[in-house]
Backbone as numpy.savetxt, mean C-alpha at the origin, in Angstrom:
# Nx Ny Nz CAx CAy CAz Cx Cy Cz
-2.55 -12.25 24.10 -1.11 -12.43 24.23 -0.34 -11.35 23.47
-1.05 -10.56 22.65 -0.40 -9.50 21.90 -0.01 -8.32 22.79
-0.77 -8.10 23.88 -0.62 -6.88 24.65 0.55 -6.96 25.63
1.74 -7.01 25.07 2.95 -6.99 25.89 3.78 -5.78 25.48
4.65 -5.37 26.35 5.48 -4.20 26.07 6.31 -4.39 24.81
6.75 -5.64 24.55 7.59 -5.91 23.40 6.83 -5.78 22.08
5.51 -5.91 22.12 4.71 -5.93 20.89 4.06 -4.61 20.55
4.03 -3.66 21.48 3.23 -2.46 21.29 4.07 -1.21 21.14
3.54 -0.27 20.35 4.15 1.05 20.19 3.60 2.02 21.22
3.49 1.55 22.45 2.93 2.35 23.54 3.86 2.26 24.73
4.09 3.38 25.37 4.90 3.40 26.58 4.09 2.79 27.72
4.51 1.67 28.31 3.71 1.01 29.35 3.58 1.85 30.62
4.51 2.77 30.83 4.47 3.62 32.03 3.65 4.89 31.81
3.49 5.28 30.54 2.69 6.46 30.22 2.13 6.25 28.82
1.00 5.56 28.74 0.44 5.17 27.45 -0.12 6.34 26.66
-0.24 7.53 27.27 -0.78 8.70 26.56 0.33 9.56 25.97
1.57 9.20 26.20 2.71 10.01 25.79 3.08 9.71 24.34
3.38 10.79 23.58 3.86 10.61 22.22 5.29 10.09 22.24
5.69 9.32 21.22 7.08 8.86 21.19 8.04 10.03 21.03
9.25 9.87 21.53 10.25 10.92 21.38 10.60 11.11 19.91
10.77 12.38 19.52 11.16 12.70 18.15 12.68 12.78 18.07
13.30 11.72 17.59 14.76 11.69 17.49 15.26 11.98 16.08
14.35 12.44 15.21 14.74 12.78 13.85 14.83 11.61 12.90
14.50 10.40 13.37 14.59 9.20 12.54 13.19 8.66 12.25
12.92 8.40 10.99 11.65 7.77 10.61 11.82 6.27 10.75
11.08 5.67 11.66 11.22 4.24 11.92 9.88 3.56 11.70
9.13 3.33 12.77 7.84 2.68 12.62 6.76 3.73 12.32
5.52 3.29 12.22 4.46 4.17 11.73 4.07 5.26 12.71
4.62 5.25 13.92 4.31 6.30 14.89 5.40 7.37 14.94
6.33 7.36 13.98 7.46 8.29 14.04 7.37 9.43 13.03
6.34 9.46 12.20 6.22 10.50 11.18 5.27 11.61 11.58
5.09 12.57 10.67 4.24 13.72 10.95 2.78 13.30 11.14
2.33 12.27 10.38 0.91 11.88 10.45 0.52 11.51 11.86
1.31 10.69 12.52 0.96 10.23 13.86 0.93 11.39 14.84
1.93 12.26 14.78 2.01 13.38 15.72 0.85 14.34 15.54
0.57 14.73 14.29 -0.48 15.72 14.04 -1.87 15.14 14.26
-2.07 13.88 13.90 -3.37 13.25 14.13 -3.61 13.06 15.62
-2.57 12.72 16.35 -2.68 12.61 17.81 -3.10 13.94 18.42
-2.47 15.02 17.99 -2.80 16.34 18.51 -4.23 16.75 18.16
-4.69 16.31 17.00 -6.03 16.68 16.53 -7.12 15.89 17.24
-6.85 14.60 17.50 -7.88 13.72 18.06 -7.82 13.60 19.58
-6.63 13.49 20.12 -6.47 13.12 21.54 -6.46 14.36 22.41
-7.65 14.87 22.68 -7.80 16.08 23.48 -8.15 15.79 24.94
-8.56 14.57 25.24 -8.88 14.19 26.61 -7.68 13.58 27.31
-7.70 13.54 28.63 -6.54 13.07 29.39 -6.25 11.57 29.22
-7.26 10.80 28.78 -7.04 9.35 28.62 -7.16 8.90 27.17
-7.13 9.85 26.24 -7.26 9.51 24.82 -5.96 8.92 24.28
-6.09 7.86 23.48 -4.95 7.24 22.80 -5.32 7.09 21.32
-4.41 7.50 20.46 -4.63 7.34 19.02 -4.50 5.87 18.65
-5.51 5.37 17.94 -5.51 3.99 17.46 -5.54 4.02 15.93
-4.37 4.06 15.28 -4.36 4.03 13.81 -4.86 2.69 13.30
-5.60 2.73 12.20 -6.09 1.51 11.56 -5.40 1.34 10.23
-4.84 0.16 10.00 -4.19 -0.18 8.74 -5.06 -1.20 8.03
-5.45 -0.88 6.80 -6.34 -1.74 6.02 -5.58 -2.36 4.85
-5.93 -3.59 4.55 -5.37 -4.27 3.37 -6.52 -4.87 2.58
-6.55 -4.61 1.27 -7.58 -5.14 0.38 -6.90 -5.76 -0.83
-7.20 -7.01 -1.10 -6.67 -7.66 -2.30 -7.55 -8.86 -2.62
-7.73 -9.12 -3.89 -8.61 -10.20 -4.32 -7.88 -11.52 -4.45
-8.63 -12.59 -4.45 -8.08 -13.93 -4.63 -9.15 -14.86 -5.16
-8.71 -15.90 -5.87 -9.65 -16.84 -6.47 -10.02 -17.93 -5.48
-11.31 -18.27 -5.47 -11.79 -19.45 -4.73 -11.84 -20.64 -5.68
-12.43 -20.42 -6.85 -12.42 -21.40 -7.94 -12.07 -20.63 -9.21
-12.05 -21.33 -10.33 -11.78 -20.67 -11.60 -12.86 -19.64 -11.92
-14.06 -19.86 -11.41 -15.17 -18.97 -11.71 -15.41 -17.93 -10.65
-15.10 -18.25 -9.43 -15.50 -17.40 -8.31 -14.26 -16.82 -7.62
-14.27 -15.51 -7.45 -13.21 -14.83 -6.71 -13.84 -13.98 -5.62
-13.03 -13.65 -4.63 -13.54 -12.86 -3.52 -12.43 -11.95 -3.01
-12.81 -10.84 -2.44 -11.84 -9.82 -2.05 -12.07 -9.45 -0.59
-11.24 -9.95 0.33 -11.42 -9.60 1.75 -10.86 -8.22 2.07
-11.53 -7.54 2.98 -11.00 -6.30 3.56 -10.57 -6.65 4.97
-9.26 -6.61 5.23 -8.73 -6.97 6.53 -8.04 -5.76 7.15
-7.92 -5.78 8.47 -7.29 -4.64 9.15 -6.46 -5.12 10.32
-5.55 -4.27 10.72 -4.78 -4.48 11.94 -4.63 -3.13 12.64
-4.06 -3.16 13.84 -3.98 -1.96 14.67 -2.60 -1.34 14.59
-2.57 -0.02 14.50 -1.32 0.71 14.41 -0.59 0.86 15.73
-1.14 0.30 16.80 -0.39 0.29 18.06 0.52 -0.94 18.13
0.37 -1.86 17.18 1.25 -3.04 17.11 2.56 -2.66 16.44
3.66 -3.19 16.93 4.94 -3.00 16.26 4.98 -3.77 14.94
5.92 -3.39 14.09 6.00 -3.98 12.76 6.15 -5.50 12.82
6.96 -5.99 13.74 7.18 -7.43 13.85 5.88 -8.18 14.12
4.97 -7.56 14.86 3.69 -8.19 15.15 2.72 -8.01 13.98
2.75 -6.85 13.34 1.86 -6.61 12.20 2.16 -7.54 11.03
3.39 -8.03 10.96 3.77 -8.93 9.87 3.24 -10.34 10.05
2.64 -10.62 11.18 2.09 -11.95 11.43 0.63 -12.03 10.95
0.25 -13.08 10.24 -1.14 -13.22 9.80 -2.14 -13.17 10.95
-1.74 -13.66 12.13 -2.66 -13.68 13.27 -2.99 -12.30 13.80
-2.28 -11.26 13.34 -2.53 -9.90 13.81 -3.61 -9.19 13.01
-4.11 -9.84 11.97 -5.08 -9.21 11.07 -6.46 -9.85 11.25
-7.49 -9.02 11.10 -8.88 -9.48 11.22 -9.68 -9.04 9.99
-10.61 -9.89 9.58 -11.43 -9.60 8.39 -12.65 -8.78 8.79
-12.81 -7.65 8.12 -13.97 -6.80 8.36 -15.13 -7.15 7.43
-14.82 -7.64 6.25 -15.88 -8.02 5.32 -15.29 -8.51 4.01
-16.17 -8.99 3.13 -15.75 -9.52 1.83 -16.46 -8.77 0.72
-15.70 -8.49 -0.34 -16.24 -7.85 -1.54 -16.38 -8.92 -2.62
-17.59 -9.15 -3.06 -17.83 -10.20 -4.04 -17.76 -9.64 -5.45
-17.26 -10.44 -6.36 -17.29 -10.11 -7.78 -18.67 -10.47 -8.31
-19.51 -9.46 -8.53 -20.90 -9.72 -8.90 -21.03 -10.32 -10.30
-19.99 -10.18 -11.12 -20.04 -10.79 -12.45 -20.08 -12.30 -12.36
-19.61 -12.83 -11.24 -19.58 -14.29 -11.06 -20.74 -14.81 -10.22
-21.68 -13.92 -9.89 -22.82 -14.34 -9.09 -23.67 -15.32 -9.88
-24.22 -16.28 -9.17 -25.06 -17.30 -9.81 -26.51 -16.86 -9.71
-27.22 -16.89 -10.80 -28.62 -16.52 -10.77 -29.12 -16.21 -12.16
-30.43 -16.17 -12.31 -31.02 -15.92 -13.63 -31.18 -14.44 -13.92
-30.96 -13.59 -12.91 -31.19 -12.16 -13.09 -29.89 -11.39 -13.26
-28.86 -12.07 -13.73 -27.60 -11.40 -13.95 -27.75 -10.36 -15.05
-27.24 -9.17 -14.79 -27.35 -8.06 -15.73 -25.94 -7.63 -16.14
-25.77 -7.40 -17.43 -24.48 -6.92 -17.89 -24.24 -5.51 -17.37
-23.05 -5.31 -16.81 -22.75 -4.02 -16.21 -21.55 -3.39 -16.90
-21.64 -2.09 -17.18 -20.49 -1.40 -17.75 -19.51 -1.06 -16.63
-18.38 -0.45 -17.00 -17.32 -0.18 -16.03 -17.79 0.75 -14.92
-18.61 1.75 -15.27 -19.09 2.68 -14.25 -20.02 1.99 -13.26
-20.91 1.12 -13.77 -21.82 0.40 -12.90 -21.06 -0.55 -11.98
-20.04 -1.22 -12.52 -19.22 -2.12 -11.69 -18.55 -1.35 -10.55
-18.03 -0.15 -10.88 -17.36 0.64 -9.86 -18.36 1.11 -8.81
-19.56 1.47 -9.24 -20.60 1.91 -8.31 -20.96 0.78 -7.34
-21.17 -0.42 -7.88 -21.54 -1.57 -7.03 -20.41 -1.91 -6.06
-19.18 -1.83 -6.52 -18.01 -2.13 -5.68 -17.97 -1.19 -4.48
-18.18 0.09 -4.73 -18.11 1.07 -3.63 -19.34 1.00 -2.73
-20.47 0.53 -3.25 -21.62 0.33 -2.39 -21.36 -0.81 -1.40
-20.69 -1.86 -1.85 -20.33 -2.95 -0.94 -19.32 -2.46 0.10
-18.33 -1.69 -0.35 -17.36 -1.12 0.57 -18.03 -0.24 1.62
-18.98 0.55 1.17 -19.69 1.47 2.06 -20.40 0.70 3.17
-21.00 -0.42 2.82 -21.70 -1.23 3.82 -20.71 -1.85 4.81
-19.58 -2.35 4.32 -18.58 -2.95 5.20 -18.02 -1.93 6.19
-17.85 -0.68 5.73 -17.23 0.36 6.56 -18.24 1.09 7.44
-19.53 0.77 7.33 -20.57 1.56 7.99 -20.41 1.58 9.51
-20.11 0.44 10.12 -19.96 0.41 11.58 -18.68 1.11 12.03
-17.65 1.01 11.22 -16.40 1.70 11.55 -16.62 3.22 11.63
-17.45 3.74 10.73 -17.68 5.18 10.68 -18.31 5.70 11.96
-19.02 4.84 12.70 -19.68 5.28 13.93 -18.68 5.65 15.02
-17.44 5.15 14.93 -16.46 5.34 15.99 -15.27 6.20 15.60
-15.23 6.67 14.37 -14.05 7.36 13.89 -14.08 8.85 14.19
-12.93 9.49 14.01 -12.86 10.95 14.02 -12.88 11.61 15.37
-13.00 12.94 15.35 -12.88 13.77 16.55 -13.96 13.47 17.58
-15.16 13.20 17.12 -16.28 12.97 18.05 -16.51 11.50 18.32
-15.66 10.64 17.80 -15.83 9.21 17.97 -14.91 8.66 19.03
-14.67 7.36 18.93 -13.82 6.68 19.90 -14.63 5.72 20.76
-13.92 4.91 21.54 -14.60 3.99 22.45 -13.70 3.74 23.66
-14.33 3.46 24.79 -13.59 3.21 26.02 -13.06 1.78 26.02
-11.89 1.60 26.65 -11.27 0.29 26.67 -10.38 0.16 27.90
-10.38 -1.02 28.48 -9.46 -1.30 29.58 -8.22 -1.93 28.98
-7.17 -1.12 28.88 -5.96 -1.53 28.21 -4.97 -2.12 29.22
-4.61 -3.37 29.01 -3.64 -4.04 29.87 -2.35 -4.26 29.09
-1.25 -3.71 29.62 0.07 -3.91 29.03 0.95 -4.54 30.10
1.16 -5.84 29.99 1.91 -6.52 31.03 1.18 -6.43 32.36
1.84 -5.85 33.36 1.24 -5.69 34.69 0.52 -4.36 34.85
0.53 -3.53 33.80 -0.09 -2.21 33.88 -1.50 -2.26 33.28
-2.42 -1.58 33.91 -3.80 -1.50 33.42 -4.22 -0.04 33.33
-4.87 0.34 32.19 -5.25 1.72 31.96 -6.69 1.77 31.45
-7.47 2.70 31.97 -8.79 2.99 31.42 -8.61 4.07 30.36
-8.73 3.70 29.07 -8.40 4.62 28.00 -9.60 4.83 27.07
-9.48 5.84 26.24 -10.42 6.07 25.15 -9.62 5.99 23.85
-9.90 4.99 23.04 -9.21 4.86 21.76 -9.89 5.77 20.73
-9.08 6.57 20.04 -9.55 7.47 18.98 -9.07 6.92 17.64
-10.01 6.68 16.73 -9.71 5.95 15.50 -9.48 6.86 14.30
-8.51 6.47 13.49 -8.26 7.09 12.19 -7.58 6.07 11.29
-7.99 6.01 10.04 -7.31 5.13 9.09 -6.02 5.81 8.65
-4.91 5.11 8.83 -3.62 5.67 8.45 -3.24 5.34 7.02
-3.55 4.13 6.58 -3.14 3.73 5.24 -4.02 2.57 4.77
-4.21 2.49 3.46 -4.91 1.36 2.84 -3.91 0.69 1.90
-3.55 -0.55 2.22 -2.56 -1.28 1.45 -3.23 -2.16 0.40
-2.52 -2.40 -0.67 -3.05 -3.25 -1.74 -2.16 -3.14 -2.96
-2.63 -3.68 -4.10 -1.85 -3.56 -5.32 -2.39 -2.42 -6.17
-1.72 -2.18 -7.30 -2.05 -1.02 -8.13 -3.47 -1.11 -8.68
-3.88 -2.29 -9.13 -5.22 -2.45 -9.69 -6.28 -2.19 -8.62
-6.06 -2.74 -7.42 -7.01 -2.52 -6.34 -7.06 -1.07 -5.90
-5.92 -0.41 -5.81 -5.89 1.00 -5.42 -6.59 1.89 -6.43
-6.45 1.55 -7.72 -7.15 2.32 -8.74 -8.66 2.25 -8.54
-9.15 1.07 -8.16 -10.59 0.93 -7.90 -11.02 1.76 -6.70
-10.21 1.76 -5.64 -10.55 2.52 -4.44 -10.59 4.02 -4.74
-9.73 4.47 -5.65 -9.64 5.89 -5.98 -10.47 6.26 -7.21
-11.28 5.31 -7.71 -12.14 5.53 -8.87 -11.34 5.95 -10.09
-10.11 5.45 -10.19 -9.21 5.88 -11.25 -9.39 5.04 -12.50
-9.44 5.70 -13.66 -9.48 5.02 -14.94 -8.06 4.62 -15.29
-7.81 3.34 -15.43 -6.45 2.83 -15.58 -5.73 3.50 -16.74
-4.42 3.66 -16.58 -3.61 4.38 -17.56 -3.51 3.65 -18.89
-3.85 2.33 -18.91 -3.83 1.62 -20.20 -5.11 1.84 -20.99
-6.05 2.59 -20.43 -7.25 2.96 -21.15 -6.88 4.04 -22.18
-7.24 3.84 -23.46 -6.83 4.81 -24.49 -7.39 6.21 -24.26
-8.46 6.33 -23.46 -9.06 7.64 -23.21 -8.55 8.30 -21.94
-7.60 7.66 -21.27 -7.09 8.20 -20.00 -6.32 9.50 -20.25
-6.70 10.55 -19.53 -6.01 11.83 -19.64 -4.99 12.02 -18.52
-5.08 11.18 -17.51 -4.22 11.30 -16.34 -3.67 9.91 -16.01
-2.36 9.78 -15.86 -1.77 8.46 -15.69 -1.92 7.90 -14.30
-1.74 8.72 -13.28 -1.62 8.24 -11.91 -2.88 8.52 -11.09
-3.16 7.64 -10.16 -4.31 7.86 -9.27 -4.00 8.96 -8.25
-2.70 9.16 -7.90 -2.33 10.07 -6.81 -2.10 11.50 -7.26
-1.71 11.71 -8.53 -1.31 13.06 -8.94 -1.82 13.36 -10.34
-1.68 14.61 -10.73 -2.15 15.08 -12.03 -0.98 15.10 -13.00
-0.89 14.07 -13.81 0.17 14.01 -14.80 -0.39 13.37 -16.07
-0.25 14.09 -17.16 -0.74 13.60 -18.44 0.29 12.66 -19.06
-0.10 11.87 -20.06 0.89 11.01 -20.73 2.06 11.80 -21.30
1.80 13.01 -21.79 2.88 13.85 -22.32 3.82 14.33 -21.22
3.25 14.80 -20.10 4.07 15.30 -19.00 4.91 14.20 -18.37
4.44 12.96 -18.46 5.17 11.86 -17.82 6.53 11.62 -18.46
6.73 12.12 -19.66 8.01 11.97 -20.34 9.02 13.05 -19.94
8.56 14.02 -19.16 9.43 15.12 -18.74 10.03 14.80 -17.37
11.36 14.59 -17.28 11.97 14.24 -15.99 11.91 15.37 -14.97
11.64 16.60 -15.42 11.57 17.75 -14.52 10.14 18.10 -14.13
9.19 17.27 -14.54 7.79 17.55 -14.21 7.56 17.49 -12.71
6.85 18.47 -12.17 6.51 18.50 -10.75 5.04 18.14 -10.60
4.78 17.08 -9.86 3.41 16.58 -9.71 2.58 17.48 -8.81
1.32 17.59 -9.14 0.32 18.22 -8.27 -0.56 17.08 -7.77
-0.54 16.84 -6.48 -1.23 15.68 -5.94 -2.74 15.92 -5.85
-3.47 14.85 -6.06 -4.93 14.90 -6.00 -5.39 14.81 -4.56
-6.33 15.66 -4.17 -6.89 15.68 -2.83 -8.41 15.59 -2.90
-9.03 15.50 -1.75 -10.49 15.44 -1.70 -11.12 16.71 -2.26
-10.42 17.84 -2.19 -10.96 19.11 -2.70 -11.20 19.06 -4.21
-10.45 18.20 -4.91 -10.63 18.10 -6.36 -11.99 17.49 -6.74
-12.68 16.90 -5.76 -13.95 16.24 -6.03 -15.15 17.05 -5.54
-14.88 18.14 -4.81 -15.97 18.97 -4.32 -16.56 19.76 -5.47
-17.86 19.55 -5.72 -18.58 20.25 -6.78 -17.93 20.07 -8.16
-17.23 18.98 -8.35 -16.57 18.72 -9.63 -17.58 18.21 -10.65
-17.48 18.73 -11.85 -18.35 18.27 -12.93 -17.80 16.96 -13.50
-18.59 16.33 -14.35 -18.13 15.10 -14.97 -16.91 15.36 -15.83
-16.87 16.54 -16.47 -15.71 16.90 -17.29 -14.47 17.10 -16.42
-14.64 17.73 -15.24 -13.51 17.92 -14.32 -12.93 16.57 -13.89
-13.81 15.62 -13.60 -13.35 14.30 -13.18 -12.68 13.56 -14.33
-13.22 13.72 -15.53 -12.62 13.06 -16.69 -11.21 13.57 -16.94
-10.97 14.84 -16.64 -9.65 15.44 -16.88 -8.59 14.89 -15.93
-9.01 14.31 -14.81 -8.03 13.66 -13.91 -8.29 12.14 -13.88
-8.97 11.65 -14.91 -9.22 10.21 -15.10 -9.90 9.57 -13.89
-10.93 10.19 -13.40 -11.71 9.64 -12.29 -13.16 9.46 -12.73
-13.79 8.40 -12.22 -15.18 8.12 -12.57 -16.12 8.91 -11.67
-17.23 9.28 -12.23 -18.24 10.05 -11.51 -19.13 9.09 -10.73
-18.57 8.56 -9.63 -19.24 7.58 -8.78 -19.00 7.96 -7.33
-20.01 7.86 -6.45 -19.79 8.14 -5.02 -18.74 7.20 -4.43
-17.73 7.77 -3.76 -16.65 6.98 -3.19 -16.98 6.56 -1.77
-16.82 5.27 -1.47 -17.15 4.75 -0.13 -16.28 5.37 0.95
-15.12 5.90 0.58 -14.20 6.49 1.56 -14.36 8.00 1.71
-15.37 8.58 1.04 -15.50 10.03 1.05 -15.77 10.59 2.44
-16.41 9.81 3.32 -16.69 10.29 4.67 -15.91 9.50 5.72
-14.79 8.94 5.30 -13.88 8.24 6.23 -12.82 9.22 6.70
-12.49 9.15 7.99 -11.50 10.04 8.57 -10.10 9.43 8.41
-9.23 10.14 7.68 -7.87 9.68 7.43 -6.84 10.48 8.20
-7.26 11.18 9.23 -6.28 11.85 10.08 -6.05 13.30 9.71
-4.95 13.85 10.22 -4.63 15.27 10.11 -4.47 15.71 8.66
-4.57 17.01 8.46 -4.42 17.66 7.15 -5.52 17.26 6.18
-6.65 16.77 6.72 -7.79 16.41 5.88 -7.41 15.46 4.75
-6.63 14.46 5.08 -6.24 13.48 4.07 -7.45 12.69 3.58
-7.28 12.06 2.44 -8.36 11.29 1.84 -7.79 9.99 1.28
-8.65 9.16 0.72 -8.22 7.90 0.14 -7.21 8.12 -0.98
-7.30 9.27 -1.66 -6.41 9.55 -2.78 -4.97 9.79 -2.33
-4.79 10.07 -1.04 -3.45 10.32 -0.50 -2.99 9.21 0.43
-3.76 8.14 0.52 -3.47 7.10 1.51 -3.36 5.71 0.91
-3.04 5.64 -0.38 -2.84 4.36 -1.06 -1.42 4.33 -1.64
-0.42 4.07 -0.81 0.98 4.15 -1.28 1.31 3.05 -2.28
2.29 3.29 -3.14 2.73 2.24 -4.08 3.20 1.01 -3.31
2.92 -0.17 -3.88 3.38 -1.39 -3.23 4.65 -1.89 -3.92
5.58 -2.44 -3.15 6.90 -2.76 -3.70 6.93 -3.89 -4.71
5.96 -4.80 -4.66 6.00 -5.97 -5.54 5.91 -5.56 -7.01
4.78 -4.94 -7.39 4.56 -4.64 -8.80 5.21 -3.34 -9.24
5.17 -2.32 -8.40 5.65 -1.02 -8.84 7.16 -0.88 -8.73
7.79 -1.66 -7.85 9.23 -1.54 -7.70 9.95 -2.77 -8.26
9.75 -3.93 -7.61 10.51 -5.12 -8.01 10.15 -5.61 -9.41
8.84 -5.71 -9.70 8.41 -6.13 -11.04 8.13 -4.95 -11.95
8.45 -3.75 -11.48 8.26 -2.54 -12.27 9.59 -1.86 -12.55
9.97 -0.93 -11.68 11.17 -0.13 -11.93 12.43 -0.98 -12.06
12.61 -1.96 -11.16 13.81 -2.79 -11.21 13.88 -3.57 -12.51
12.79 -4.21 -12.87 12.75 -5.02 -14.08 13.00 -4.17 -15.33
12.31 -3.03 -15.42 12.44 -2.19 -16.62 13.81 -1.51 -16.69
14.38 -1.19 -15.54 15.71 -0.60 -15.50 16.73 -1.55 -16.13
16.66 -2.83 -15.76 17.59 -3.82 -16.29 17.36 -4.03 -17.79
16.09 -4.10 -18.19 15.79 -4.30 -19.61 16.33 -3.16 -20.46
16.15 -1.93 -20.00 16.64 -0.78 -20.76 18.16 -0.74 -20.76
18.78 -1.16 -19.66 20.23 -1.18 -19.59 20.81 -2.16 -20.61
20.21 -3.34 -20.71 20.73 -4.35 -21.63 20.55 -3.96 -23.10
19.62 -3.07 -23.38 19.45 -2.61 -24.75 20.68 -1.83 -25.23
21.44 -1.28 -24.27 22.63 -0.50 -24.62 23.89 -1.36 -24.68
23.77 -2.63 -24.28 24.93 -3.53 -24.24 25.12 -4.22 -25.60
26.37 -4.41 -25.97 26.68 -5.29 -27.10 26.60 -6.74 -26.62
26.53 -7.67 -27.55 26.48 -9.08 -27.18 27.75 -9.49 -26.44
28.87 -8.92 -26.87 30.13 -9.23 -26.20 30.15 -8.77 -24.76
29.61 -7.57 -24.51 29.57 -7.05 -23.15 28.63 -7.88 -22.28
27.52 -8.32 -22.84 26.59 -9.17 -22.09 27.27 -10.46 -21.63
28.06 -11.06 -22.52 28.76 -12.30 -22.17 29.79 -12.06 -21.07
30.50 -10.93 -21.16 31.52 -10.61 -20.14 30.89 -10.42 -18.78
29.75 -9.72 -18.75 29.07 -9.50 -17.47 28.56 -10.82 -16.91
28.00 -11.69 -17.76 27.51 -12.99 -17.30 28.64 -13.83 -16.72
29.81 -13.82 -17.38 30.96 -14.58 -16.87 31.41 -14.03 -15.51
31.35 -12.72 -15.37 31.73 -12.11 -14.09 30.80 -12.57 -12.97
29.49 -12.60 -13.25 28.52 -13.04 -12.24 28.70 -14.53 -11.93
28.99 -15.32 -12.96 29.26 -16.74 -12.73 30.45 -16.92 -11.80
31.48 -16.12 -12.01 32.67 -16.18 -11.14 32.31 -15.79 -9.71
31.49 -14.76 -9.56 31.07 -14.34 -8.23 30.33 -15.46 -7.51
29.42 -16.13 -8.24 28.62 -17.18 -7.62 29.49 -18.36 -7.17
30.46 -18.74 -8.00 31.27 -19.92 -7.71 32.34 -19.66 -6.64
32.85 -18.44 -6.58 34.03 -18.19 -5.76 33.79 -17.28 -4.55
32.64 -16.68 -4.46 32.36 -15.78 -3.33 31.21 -16.34 -2.51
31.39 -16.40 -1.22 30.36 -16.95 -0.33 29.80 -15.85 0.55
28.50 -16.00 0.86 27.89 -15.03 1.79 28.32 -15.32 3.22
28.71 -16.55 3.49 29.04 -16.99 4.84 27.92 -16.62 5.80
28.20 -15.81 6.80 27.17 -15.45 7.78 26.43 -14.17 7.40
26.78 -13.56 6.28 26.16 -12.29 5.87 24.88 -12.58 5.10
23.85 -13.00 5.79 22.60 -13.40 5.14 21.78 -12.22 4.64
22.22 -11.00 4.94 21.54 -9.84 4.38 21.82 -9.70 2.89
22.86 -10.37 2.40 23.17 -10.35 0.98 22.47 -11.53 0.31
21.84 -11.30 -0.84 21.07 -12.38 -1.48 21.96 -13.40 -2.18
21.44 -14.60 -2.35 22.12 -15.64 -3.12 21.98 -15.34 -4.61
23.04 -15.58 -5.36 23.04 -15.31 -6.80 22.67 -16.55 -7.62
22.04 -17.54 -6.99 21.76 -18.80 -7.68 20.90 -18.62 -8.92
19.99 -17.68 -8.89 19.05 -17.52 -10.01 19.73 -16.94 -11.26
20.93 -16.35 -11.11 21.65 -15.78 -12.26 23.02 -16.44 -12.43
23.20 -17.62 -11.87 24.51 -18.27 -11.90 24.94 -18.69 -13.30
23.99 -18.94 -14.19 24.32 -19.37 -15.54 24.38 -18.22 -16.53
23.48 -17.25 -16.36 23.45 -16.11 -17.27 22.72 -14.96 -16.61
23.24 -13.76 -16.78 22.58 -12.58 -16.22 21.57 -11.99 -17.21
21.67 -12.42 -18.49 20.79 -11.87 -19.52 19.65 -12.82 -19.88
19.96 -14.11 -20.07 18.93 -15.09 -20.45 18.52 -15.87 -19.21
17.72 -15.26 -18.39 17.37 -15.85 -17.10 16.04 -16.57 -17.10
15.25 -16.37 -18.15 13.90 -16.90 -18.10 13.04 -16.04 -17.18
11.95 -16.60 -16.72 11.04 -15.85 -15.85 11.59 -15.80 -14.43
11.68 -14.60 -13.89 12.18 -14.39 -12.53 11.07 -13.89 -11.63
11.11 -14.30 -10.39 10.17 -13.78 -9.40 10.57 -12.35 -9.04
9.75 -11.70 -8.23 10.03 -10.32 -7.83 11.35 -10.21 -7.09
11.58 -11.08 -6.11 12.82 -11.03 -5.35 14.02 -11.36 -6.23
13.83 -12.23 -7.22 14.94 -12.58 -8.12 15.28 -11.42 -9.06
14.30 -10.59 -9.39 14.61 -9.39 -10.18 15.55 -8.47 -9.39
15.31 -8.35 -8.11 16.17 -7.54 -7.26 17.57 -8.17 -7.16
17.64 -9.49 -7.06 18.93 -10.18 -7.01 19.71 -9.94 -8.29
19.00 -9.95 -9.42 19.65 -9.69 -10.71 20.28 -8.30 -10.74
19.56 -7.31 -10.22 20.09 -5.96 -10.17 21.29 -5.88 -9.22
21.19 -6.58 -8.10 22.31 -6.62 -7.14 23.55 -7.23 -7.78
23.36 -8.30 -8.54 24.49 -8.96 -9.22 25.14 -8.01 -10.21
24.35 -7.26 -10.95 24.90 -6.28 -11.90 25.69 -5.20 -11.17
25.15 -4.75 -10.06 25.86 -3.71 -9.27 27.23 -4.20 -8.83
27.29 -5.43 -8.30 28.57 -5.99 -7.86 29.52 -6.17 -9.04
28.99 -6.68 -10.15 29.83 -6.92 -11.32 30.44 -5.64 -11.86
29.67 -4.56 -11.86 30.17 -3.29 -12.39 31.20 -2.64 -11.49
31.27 -3.10 -10.25 32.22 -2.50 -9.29 33.47 -3.34 -9.10
33.61 -4.39 -9.87 34.81 -5.23 -9.76 35.91 -4.67 -10.68
């Protein structure tokens, strides 16, 4: 039931045609990656680019046992369809071996844990590798509404979604809270000292940084000397790698990161009197201003009593708090 014109990023009258470039970045088929990867892979008359979107995140089964599913969806689905749980399929599960039951449990250091994690990933991705890249693909009878096409799908992973902790594991990154970390970010080369410079220009990490790299070279960019399960995965045009395909996620890095810390630092500059005035202003906004039909604007209920002493706020409520401050400062 997914294969309808309304759900797909494919022209039903010409499924091999690239979308028109109108200068606007919209869905995942409107950027340079889709265009260049299509040109690189789709050399046959019936070839269609099939981007793969992966999501990896762990969850607890019991207090002792946790498991980490690797799920994927297809990049030919529109965003509205990709947002549905039914659009995703599980490719495999990554087990936390520290919680395995047995008498032969062995204590593992951080490097051994990372090695085992990537060995499990490698096994899960093994069948996918058979169909990826320029020489891969598979034939498919694609039905879109009343239209039927004999196509060859060409596979490439476009992005791997997850949280910061999970992405660090995928990129073999030594977390920045490690006292021996020489490089803060998994994506670029920035030292703790350089991170304080607002004019610092990042040099992004690529797969070339790992070719013939010594253990010292890897330590200098805070990476572990462990074979990466994604090293032979095709990520599309420009020879992208896992290090360039793990974008920041909005929950921790933006809403519970930048937004939260921005407000905290702002309040450090406020006097107690100014804090009270701003809180009273927000209280007035909540009581006397209605969203009516403008549901794109958030409710200020979580800050109706105080903008400073709010207690614990969820990620979305941190954003609402910032929105309330913005409105208050413009009155």
